[in-house]
JSON list of C-alpha atoms in Angstrom, two decimals:
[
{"chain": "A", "resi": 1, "resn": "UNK", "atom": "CA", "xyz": [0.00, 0.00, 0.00]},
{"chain": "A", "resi": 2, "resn": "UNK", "atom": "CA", "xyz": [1.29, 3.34, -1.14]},
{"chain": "A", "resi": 3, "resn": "UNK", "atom": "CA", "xyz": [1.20, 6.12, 1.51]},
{"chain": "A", "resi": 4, "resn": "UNK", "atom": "CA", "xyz": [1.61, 9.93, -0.09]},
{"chain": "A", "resi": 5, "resn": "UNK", "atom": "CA", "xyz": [3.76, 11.42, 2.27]},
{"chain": "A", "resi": 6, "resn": "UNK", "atom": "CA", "xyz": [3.41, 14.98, 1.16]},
{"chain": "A", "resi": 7, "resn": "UNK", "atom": "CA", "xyz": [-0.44, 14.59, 2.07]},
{"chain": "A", "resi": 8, "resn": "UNK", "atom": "CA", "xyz": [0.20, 13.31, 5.37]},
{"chain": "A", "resi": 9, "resn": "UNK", "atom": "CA", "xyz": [2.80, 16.33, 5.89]},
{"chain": "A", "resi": 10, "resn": "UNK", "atom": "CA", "xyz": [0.19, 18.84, 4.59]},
{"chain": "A", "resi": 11, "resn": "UNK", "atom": "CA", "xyz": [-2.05, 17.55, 6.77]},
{"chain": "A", "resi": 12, "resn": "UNK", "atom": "CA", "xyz": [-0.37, 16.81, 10.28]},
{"chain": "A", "resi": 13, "resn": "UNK", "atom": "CA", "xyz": [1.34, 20.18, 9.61]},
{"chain": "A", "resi": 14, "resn": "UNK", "atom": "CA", "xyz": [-0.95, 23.03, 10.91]},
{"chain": "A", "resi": 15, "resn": "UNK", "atom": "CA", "xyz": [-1.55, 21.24, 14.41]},
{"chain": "A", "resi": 16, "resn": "UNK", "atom": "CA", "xyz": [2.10, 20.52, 14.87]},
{"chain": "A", "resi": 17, "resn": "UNK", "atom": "CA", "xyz": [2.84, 24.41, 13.65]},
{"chain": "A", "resi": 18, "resn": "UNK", "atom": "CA", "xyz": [-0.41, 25.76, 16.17]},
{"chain": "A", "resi": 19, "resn": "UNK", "atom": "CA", "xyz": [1.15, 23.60, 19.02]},
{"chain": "A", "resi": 20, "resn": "UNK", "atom": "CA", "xyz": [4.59, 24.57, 18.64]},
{"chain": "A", "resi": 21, "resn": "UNK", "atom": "CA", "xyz": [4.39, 28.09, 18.31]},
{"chain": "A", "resi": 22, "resn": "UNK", "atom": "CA", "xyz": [1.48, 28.53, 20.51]},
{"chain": "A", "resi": 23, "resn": "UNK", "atom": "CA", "xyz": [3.47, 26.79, 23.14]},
{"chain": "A", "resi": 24, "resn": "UNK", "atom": "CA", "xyz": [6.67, 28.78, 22.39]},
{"chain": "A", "resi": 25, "resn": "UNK", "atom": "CA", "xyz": [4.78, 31.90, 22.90]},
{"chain": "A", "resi": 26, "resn": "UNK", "atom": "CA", "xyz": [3.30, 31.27, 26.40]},
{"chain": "A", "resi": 27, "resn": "UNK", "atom": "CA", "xyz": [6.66, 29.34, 27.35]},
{"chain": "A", "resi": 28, "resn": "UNK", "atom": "CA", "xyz": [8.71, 32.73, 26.30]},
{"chain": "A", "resi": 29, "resn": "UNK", "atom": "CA", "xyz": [6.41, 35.16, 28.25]},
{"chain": "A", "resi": 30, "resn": "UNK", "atom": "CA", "xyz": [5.77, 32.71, 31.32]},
{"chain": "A", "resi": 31, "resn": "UNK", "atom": "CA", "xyz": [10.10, 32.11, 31.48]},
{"chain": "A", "resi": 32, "resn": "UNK", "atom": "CA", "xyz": [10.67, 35.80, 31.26]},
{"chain": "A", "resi": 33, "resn": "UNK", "atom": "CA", "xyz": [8.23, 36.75, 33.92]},
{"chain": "A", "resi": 34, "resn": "UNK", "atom": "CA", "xyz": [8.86, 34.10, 36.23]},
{"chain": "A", "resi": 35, "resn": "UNK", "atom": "CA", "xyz": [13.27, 34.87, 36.05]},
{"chain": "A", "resi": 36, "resn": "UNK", "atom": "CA", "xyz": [12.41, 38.13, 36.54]},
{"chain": "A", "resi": 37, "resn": "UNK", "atom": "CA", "xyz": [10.17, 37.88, 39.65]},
{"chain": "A", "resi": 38, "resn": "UNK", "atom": "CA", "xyz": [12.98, 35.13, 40.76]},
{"chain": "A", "resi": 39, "resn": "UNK", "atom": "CA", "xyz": [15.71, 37.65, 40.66]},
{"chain": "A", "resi": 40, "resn": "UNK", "atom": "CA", "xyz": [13.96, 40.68, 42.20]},
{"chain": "A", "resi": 41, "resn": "UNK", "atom": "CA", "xyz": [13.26, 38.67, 44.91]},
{"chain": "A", "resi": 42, "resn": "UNK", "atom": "CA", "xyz": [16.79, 36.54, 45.23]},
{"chain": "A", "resi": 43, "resn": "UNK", "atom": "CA", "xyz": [17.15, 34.37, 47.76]},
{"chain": "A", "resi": 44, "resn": "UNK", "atom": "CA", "xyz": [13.62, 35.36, 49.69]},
{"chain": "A", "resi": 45, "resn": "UNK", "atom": "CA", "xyz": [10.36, 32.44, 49.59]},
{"chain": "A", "resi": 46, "resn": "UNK", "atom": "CA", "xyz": [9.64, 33.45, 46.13]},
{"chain": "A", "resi": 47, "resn": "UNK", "atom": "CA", "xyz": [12.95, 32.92, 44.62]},
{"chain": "A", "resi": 48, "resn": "UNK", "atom": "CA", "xyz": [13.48, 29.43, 46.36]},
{"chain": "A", "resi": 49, "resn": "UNK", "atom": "CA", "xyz": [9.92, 28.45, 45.49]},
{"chain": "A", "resi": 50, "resn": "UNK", "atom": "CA", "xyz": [9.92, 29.58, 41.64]},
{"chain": "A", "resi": 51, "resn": "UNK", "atom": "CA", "xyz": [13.03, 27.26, 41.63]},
{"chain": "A", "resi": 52, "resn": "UNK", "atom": "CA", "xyz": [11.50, 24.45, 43.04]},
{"chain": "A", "resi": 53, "resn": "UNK", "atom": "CA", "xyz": [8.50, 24.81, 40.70]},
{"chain": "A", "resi": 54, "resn": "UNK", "atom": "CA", "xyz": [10.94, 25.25, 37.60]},
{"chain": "A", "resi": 55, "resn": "UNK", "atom": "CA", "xyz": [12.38, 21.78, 38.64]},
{"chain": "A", "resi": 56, "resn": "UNK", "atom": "CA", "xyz": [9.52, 20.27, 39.18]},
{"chain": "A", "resi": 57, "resn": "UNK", "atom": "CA", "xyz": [8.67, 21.52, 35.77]},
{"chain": "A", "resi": 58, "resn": "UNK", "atom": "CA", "xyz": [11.78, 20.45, 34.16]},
{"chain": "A", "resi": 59, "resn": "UNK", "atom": "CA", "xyz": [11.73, 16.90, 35.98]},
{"chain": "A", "resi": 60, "resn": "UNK", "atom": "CA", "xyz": [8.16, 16.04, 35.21]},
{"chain": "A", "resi": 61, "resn": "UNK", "atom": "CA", "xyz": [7.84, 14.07, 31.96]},
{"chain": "A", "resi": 62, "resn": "UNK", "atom": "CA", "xyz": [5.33, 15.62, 29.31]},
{"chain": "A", "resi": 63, "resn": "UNK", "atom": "CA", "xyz": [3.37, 12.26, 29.07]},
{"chain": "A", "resi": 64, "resn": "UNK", "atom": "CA", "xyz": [2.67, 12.46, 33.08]},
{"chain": "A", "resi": 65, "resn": "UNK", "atom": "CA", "xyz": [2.00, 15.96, 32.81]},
{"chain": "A", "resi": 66, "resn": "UNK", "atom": "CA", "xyz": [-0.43, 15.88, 30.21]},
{"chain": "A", "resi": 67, "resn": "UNK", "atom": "CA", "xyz": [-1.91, 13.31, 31.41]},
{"chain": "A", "resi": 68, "resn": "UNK", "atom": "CA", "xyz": [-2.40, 14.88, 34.71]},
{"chain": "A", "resi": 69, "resn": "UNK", "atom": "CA", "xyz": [-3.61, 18.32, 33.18]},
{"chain": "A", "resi": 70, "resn": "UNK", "atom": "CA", "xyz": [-6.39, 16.30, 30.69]},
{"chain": "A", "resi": 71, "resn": "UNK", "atom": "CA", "xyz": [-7.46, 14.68, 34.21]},
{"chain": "A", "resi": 72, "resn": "UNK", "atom": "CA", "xyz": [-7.77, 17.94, 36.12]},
{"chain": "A", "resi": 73, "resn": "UNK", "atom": "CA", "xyz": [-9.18, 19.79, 33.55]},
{"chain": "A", "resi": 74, "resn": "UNK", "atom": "CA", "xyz": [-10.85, 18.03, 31.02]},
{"chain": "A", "resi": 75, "resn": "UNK", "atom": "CA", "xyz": [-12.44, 15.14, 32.72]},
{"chain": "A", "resi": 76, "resn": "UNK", "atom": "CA", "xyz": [-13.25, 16.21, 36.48]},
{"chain": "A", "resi": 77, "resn": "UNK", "atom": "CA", "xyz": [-13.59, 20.73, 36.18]},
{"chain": "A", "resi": 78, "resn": "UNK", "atom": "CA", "xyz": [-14.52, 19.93, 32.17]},
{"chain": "A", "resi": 79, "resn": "UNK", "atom": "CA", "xyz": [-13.17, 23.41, 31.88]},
{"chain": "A", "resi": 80, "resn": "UNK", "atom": "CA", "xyz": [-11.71, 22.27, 28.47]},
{"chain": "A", "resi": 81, "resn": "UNK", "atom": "CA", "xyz": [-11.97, 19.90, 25.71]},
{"chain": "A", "resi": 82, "resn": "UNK", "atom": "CA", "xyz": [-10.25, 16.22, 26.54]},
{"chain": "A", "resi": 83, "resn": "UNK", "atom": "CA", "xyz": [-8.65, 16.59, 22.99]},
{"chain": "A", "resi": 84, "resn": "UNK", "atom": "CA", "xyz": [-9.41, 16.74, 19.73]},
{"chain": "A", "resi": 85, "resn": "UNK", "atom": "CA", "xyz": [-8.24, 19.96, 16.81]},
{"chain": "A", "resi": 86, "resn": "UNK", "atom": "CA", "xyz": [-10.54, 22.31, 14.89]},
{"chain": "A", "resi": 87, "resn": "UNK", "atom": "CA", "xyz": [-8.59, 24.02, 12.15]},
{"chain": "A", "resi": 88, "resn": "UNK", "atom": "CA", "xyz": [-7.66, 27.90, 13.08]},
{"chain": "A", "resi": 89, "resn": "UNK", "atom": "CA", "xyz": [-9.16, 28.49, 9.76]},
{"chain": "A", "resi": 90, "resn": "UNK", "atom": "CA", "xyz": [-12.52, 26.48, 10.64]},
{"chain": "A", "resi": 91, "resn": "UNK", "atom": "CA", "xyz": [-13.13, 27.81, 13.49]},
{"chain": "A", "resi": 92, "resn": "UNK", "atom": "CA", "xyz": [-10.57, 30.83, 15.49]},
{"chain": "A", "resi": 93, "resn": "UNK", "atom": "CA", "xyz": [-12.52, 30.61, 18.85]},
{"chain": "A", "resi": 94, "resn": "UNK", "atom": "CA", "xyz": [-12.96, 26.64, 19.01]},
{"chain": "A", "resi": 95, "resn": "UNK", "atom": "CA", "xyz": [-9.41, 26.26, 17.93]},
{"chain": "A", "resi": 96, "resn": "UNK", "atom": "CA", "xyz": [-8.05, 28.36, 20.94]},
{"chain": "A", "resi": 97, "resn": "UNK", "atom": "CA", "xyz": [-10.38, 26.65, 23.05]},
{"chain": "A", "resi": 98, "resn": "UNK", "atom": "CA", "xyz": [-9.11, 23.04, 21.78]},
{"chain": "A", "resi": 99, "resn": "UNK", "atom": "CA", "xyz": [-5.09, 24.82, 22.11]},
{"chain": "A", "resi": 100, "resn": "UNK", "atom": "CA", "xyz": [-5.00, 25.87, 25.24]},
{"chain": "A", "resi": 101, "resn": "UNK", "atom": "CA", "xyz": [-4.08, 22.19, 27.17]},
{"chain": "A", "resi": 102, "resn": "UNK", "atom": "CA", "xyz": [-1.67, 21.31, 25.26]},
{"chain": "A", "resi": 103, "resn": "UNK", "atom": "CA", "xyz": [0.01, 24.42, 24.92]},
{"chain": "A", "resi": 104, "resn": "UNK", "atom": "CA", "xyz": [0.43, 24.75, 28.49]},
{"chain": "A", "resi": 105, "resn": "UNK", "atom": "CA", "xyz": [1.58, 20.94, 28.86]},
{"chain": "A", "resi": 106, "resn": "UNK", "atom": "CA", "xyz": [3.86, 21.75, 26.06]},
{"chain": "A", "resi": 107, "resn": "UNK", "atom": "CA", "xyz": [4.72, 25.05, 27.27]},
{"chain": "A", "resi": 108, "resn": "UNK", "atom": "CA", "xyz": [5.36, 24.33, 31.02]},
{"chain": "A", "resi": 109, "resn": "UNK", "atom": "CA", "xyz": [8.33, 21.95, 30.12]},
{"chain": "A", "resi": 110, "resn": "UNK", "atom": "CA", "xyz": [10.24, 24.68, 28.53]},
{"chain": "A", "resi": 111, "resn": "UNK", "atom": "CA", "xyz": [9.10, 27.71, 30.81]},
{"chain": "A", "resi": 112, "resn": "UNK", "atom": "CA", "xyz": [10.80, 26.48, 33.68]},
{"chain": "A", "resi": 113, "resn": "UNK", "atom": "CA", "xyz": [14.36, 26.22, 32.09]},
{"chain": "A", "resi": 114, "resn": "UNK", "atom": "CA", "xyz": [14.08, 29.37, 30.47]},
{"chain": "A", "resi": 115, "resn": "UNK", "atom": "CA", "xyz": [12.81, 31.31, 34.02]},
{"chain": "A", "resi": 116, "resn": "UNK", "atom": "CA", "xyz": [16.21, 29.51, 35.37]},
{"chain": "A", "resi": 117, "resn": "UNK", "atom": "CA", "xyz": [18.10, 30.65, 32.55]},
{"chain": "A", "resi": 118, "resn": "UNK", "atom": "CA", "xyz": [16.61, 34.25, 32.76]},
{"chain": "A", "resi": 119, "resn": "UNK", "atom": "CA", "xyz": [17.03, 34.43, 36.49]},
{"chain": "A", "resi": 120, "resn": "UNK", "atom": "CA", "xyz": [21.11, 33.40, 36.03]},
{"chain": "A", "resi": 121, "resn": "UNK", "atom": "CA", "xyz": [21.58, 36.45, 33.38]},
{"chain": "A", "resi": 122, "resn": "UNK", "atom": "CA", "xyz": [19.45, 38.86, 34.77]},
{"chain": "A", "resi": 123, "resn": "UNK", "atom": "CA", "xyz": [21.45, 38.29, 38.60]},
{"chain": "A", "resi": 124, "resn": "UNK", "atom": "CA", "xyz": [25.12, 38.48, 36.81]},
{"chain": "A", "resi": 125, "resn": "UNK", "atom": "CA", "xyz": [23.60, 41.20, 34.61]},
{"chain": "A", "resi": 126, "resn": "UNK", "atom": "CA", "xyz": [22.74, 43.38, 37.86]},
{"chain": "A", "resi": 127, "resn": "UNK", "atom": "CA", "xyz": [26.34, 43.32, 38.75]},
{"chain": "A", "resi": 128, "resn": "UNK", "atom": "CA", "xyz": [27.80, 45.06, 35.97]},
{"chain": "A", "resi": 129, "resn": "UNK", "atom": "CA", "xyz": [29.40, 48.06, 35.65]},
{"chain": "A", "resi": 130, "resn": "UNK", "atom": "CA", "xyz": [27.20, 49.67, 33.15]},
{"chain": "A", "resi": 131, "resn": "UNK", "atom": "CA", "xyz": [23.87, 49.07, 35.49]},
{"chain": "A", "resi": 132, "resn": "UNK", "atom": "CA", "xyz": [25.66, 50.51, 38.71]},
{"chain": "A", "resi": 133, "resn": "UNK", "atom": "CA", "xyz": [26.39, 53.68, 36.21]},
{"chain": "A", "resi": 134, "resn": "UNK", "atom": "CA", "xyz": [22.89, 53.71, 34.95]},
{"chain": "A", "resi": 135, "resn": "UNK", "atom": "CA", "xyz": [22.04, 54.00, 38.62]},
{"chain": "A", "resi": 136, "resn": "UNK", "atom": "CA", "xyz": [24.42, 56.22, 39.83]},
{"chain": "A", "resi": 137, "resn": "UNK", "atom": "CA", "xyz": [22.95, 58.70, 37.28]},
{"chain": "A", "resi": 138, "resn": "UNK", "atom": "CA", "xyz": [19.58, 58.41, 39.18]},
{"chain": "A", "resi": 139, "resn": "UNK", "atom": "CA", "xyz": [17.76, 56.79, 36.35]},
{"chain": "A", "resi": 140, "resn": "UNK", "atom": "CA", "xyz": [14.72, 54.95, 37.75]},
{"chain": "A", "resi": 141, "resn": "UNK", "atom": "CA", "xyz": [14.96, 51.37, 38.74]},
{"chain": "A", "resi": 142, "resn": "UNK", "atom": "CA", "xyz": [12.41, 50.37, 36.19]},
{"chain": "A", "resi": 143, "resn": "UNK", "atom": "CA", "xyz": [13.88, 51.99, 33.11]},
{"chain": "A", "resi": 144, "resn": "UNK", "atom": "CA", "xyz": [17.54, 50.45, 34.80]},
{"chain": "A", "resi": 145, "resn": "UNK", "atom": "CA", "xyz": [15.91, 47.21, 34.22]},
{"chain": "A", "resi": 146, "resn": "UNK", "atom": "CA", "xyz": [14.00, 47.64, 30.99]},
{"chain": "A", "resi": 147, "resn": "UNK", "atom": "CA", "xyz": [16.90, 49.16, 29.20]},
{"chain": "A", "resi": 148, "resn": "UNK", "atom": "CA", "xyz": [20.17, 47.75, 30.70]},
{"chain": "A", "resi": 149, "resn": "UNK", "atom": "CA", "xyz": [19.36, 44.21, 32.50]},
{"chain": "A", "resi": 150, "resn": "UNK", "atom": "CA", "xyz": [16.47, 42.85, 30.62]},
{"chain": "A", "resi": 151, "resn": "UNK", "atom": "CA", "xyz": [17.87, 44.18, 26.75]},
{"chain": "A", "resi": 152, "resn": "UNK", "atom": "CA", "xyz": [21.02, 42.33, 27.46]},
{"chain": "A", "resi": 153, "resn": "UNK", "atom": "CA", "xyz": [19.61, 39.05, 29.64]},
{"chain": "A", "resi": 154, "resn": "UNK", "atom": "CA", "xyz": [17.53, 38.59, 27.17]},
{"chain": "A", "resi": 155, "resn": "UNK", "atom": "CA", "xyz": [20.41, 37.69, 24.24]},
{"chain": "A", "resi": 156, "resn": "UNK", "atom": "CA", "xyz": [20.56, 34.17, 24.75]},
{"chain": "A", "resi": 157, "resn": "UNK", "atom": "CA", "xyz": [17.35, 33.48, 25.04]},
{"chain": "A", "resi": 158, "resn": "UNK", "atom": "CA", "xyz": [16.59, 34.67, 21.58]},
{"chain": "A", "resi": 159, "resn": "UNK", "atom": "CA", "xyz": [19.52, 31.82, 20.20]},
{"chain": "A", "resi": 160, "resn": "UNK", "atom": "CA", "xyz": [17.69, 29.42, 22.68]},
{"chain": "A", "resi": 161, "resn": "UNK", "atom": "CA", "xyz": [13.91, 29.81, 21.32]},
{"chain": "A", "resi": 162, "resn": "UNK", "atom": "CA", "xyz": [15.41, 29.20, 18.14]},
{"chain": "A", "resi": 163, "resn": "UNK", "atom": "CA", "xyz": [16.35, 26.13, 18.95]},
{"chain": "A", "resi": 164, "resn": "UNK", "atom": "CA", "xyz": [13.81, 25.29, 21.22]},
{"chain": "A", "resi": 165, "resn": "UNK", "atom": "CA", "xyz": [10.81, 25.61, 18.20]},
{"chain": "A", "resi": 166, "resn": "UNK", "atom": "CA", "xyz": [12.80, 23.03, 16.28]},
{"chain": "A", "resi": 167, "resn": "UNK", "atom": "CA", "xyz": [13.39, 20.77, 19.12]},
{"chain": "A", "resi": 168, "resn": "UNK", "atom": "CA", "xyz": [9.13, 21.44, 19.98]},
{"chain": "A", "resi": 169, "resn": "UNK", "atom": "CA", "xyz": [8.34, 20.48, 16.75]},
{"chain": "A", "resi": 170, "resn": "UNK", "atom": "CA", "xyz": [10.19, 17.32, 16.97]},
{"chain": "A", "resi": 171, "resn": "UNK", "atom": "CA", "xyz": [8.98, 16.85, 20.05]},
{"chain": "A", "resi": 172, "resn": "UNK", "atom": "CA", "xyz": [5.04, 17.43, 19.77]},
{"chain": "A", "resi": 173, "resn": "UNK", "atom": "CA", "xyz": [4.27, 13.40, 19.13]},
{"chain": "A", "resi": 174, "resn": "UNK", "atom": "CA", "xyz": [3.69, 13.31, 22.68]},
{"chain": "A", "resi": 175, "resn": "UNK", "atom": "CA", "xyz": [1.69, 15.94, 23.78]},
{"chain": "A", "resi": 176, "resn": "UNK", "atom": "CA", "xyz": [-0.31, 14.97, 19.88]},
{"chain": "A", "resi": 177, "resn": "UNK", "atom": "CA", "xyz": [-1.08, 11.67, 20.82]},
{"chain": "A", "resi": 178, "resn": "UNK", "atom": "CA", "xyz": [-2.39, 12.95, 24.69]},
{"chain": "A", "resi": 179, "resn": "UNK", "atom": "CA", "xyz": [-4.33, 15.23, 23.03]},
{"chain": "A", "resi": 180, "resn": "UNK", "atom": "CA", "xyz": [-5.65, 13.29, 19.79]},
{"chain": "A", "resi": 181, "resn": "UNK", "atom": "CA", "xyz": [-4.23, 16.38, 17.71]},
{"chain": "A", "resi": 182, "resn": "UNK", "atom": "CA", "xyz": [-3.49, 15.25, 13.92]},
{"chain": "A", "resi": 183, "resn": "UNK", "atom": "CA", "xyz": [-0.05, 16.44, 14.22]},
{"chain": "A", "resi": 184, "resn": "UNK", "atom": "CA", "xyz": [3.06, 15.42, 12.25]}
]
């Protein structure tokens, strides 16, 4: 039997795409927020709990926490769908509303290395000599952080989310087959 494999690639594409960018997207603004509220907050409750969280995060295989989110969720608050795709182009509202799980299984995996890897740069950022300038010249702590800690933390992170979408694309099979999505 004959399988056309540019068929099955046009068609498993859109969910894998929707999945992995969706996922990137919350992942990048839920790391950056969390390694900043870690580093304000060095050392104090927040700090050590936001790391215990991210390696909890980290640790936790995507199967398990799928699995675990679909239970929660789906089955016993039935606060979303337990799986399933509607094309974005079908549908825009249903298609969110079908997204949302496995983005954040997807998404939770890589948030918690990249609020570790933000909190790292944005502490050995803080210590350089431009930033105690920028504060010895009285600028405000928030644009101090904006313009000087946060532009230049932020650098690798950039080269990482490029990798990281090609790795989540790879990757997706497992958070597809939790959530019946006809990915790639």
């Amino acid at each position: 039997q004959q399988v056309n494999v540019e068929q099955q690639i046009a068609d498993g594409l859109p969910a894998t795409l929707s999945l992995a960018i969706g996922a990137g997207i919350i992942w990048l603004v839920l790391g950056v927020l969390l390694g900043l509220v870690g580093a304000a907050r060095a050392g104090g409750f927040t700090d050590r709990s936001l790391t215990g969280l991210a390696m909890i995060g980290v640790s936790t295989p995507v199967f398990l926490l799928g699995a675990l989110l679909l239970y929660a969720l789906a089955y016993k608050l039935t606060l979303f769908p337990n799986g399933g795709y509607v094309p974005l182009t079908s549908d825009p509202v249903q298609w969110l509303y079908h997204m949302i799980l496995p983005w954040l299984t997807f998404a939770i995996l890589f948030a918690a290395s990249y609020a570790r890897m933000i909190r790292a740069n944005v502490m050995d950022t803080l210590g350089e000599d431009y930033v105690r300038t920028a504060r010895a010249k009285g600028a405000p702590e928030s644009v101090v952080i904006r313009r000087h800690v946060l532009r230049n933390a932020l650098l690798p992170v950039v080269t990482m989310l490029g990798l990281d979408i090609g790795v989540a694309l790879g990757g997706a099979i497992f958070t597809e087959a939790i959530f019946n999505l006809p990915g790639l």
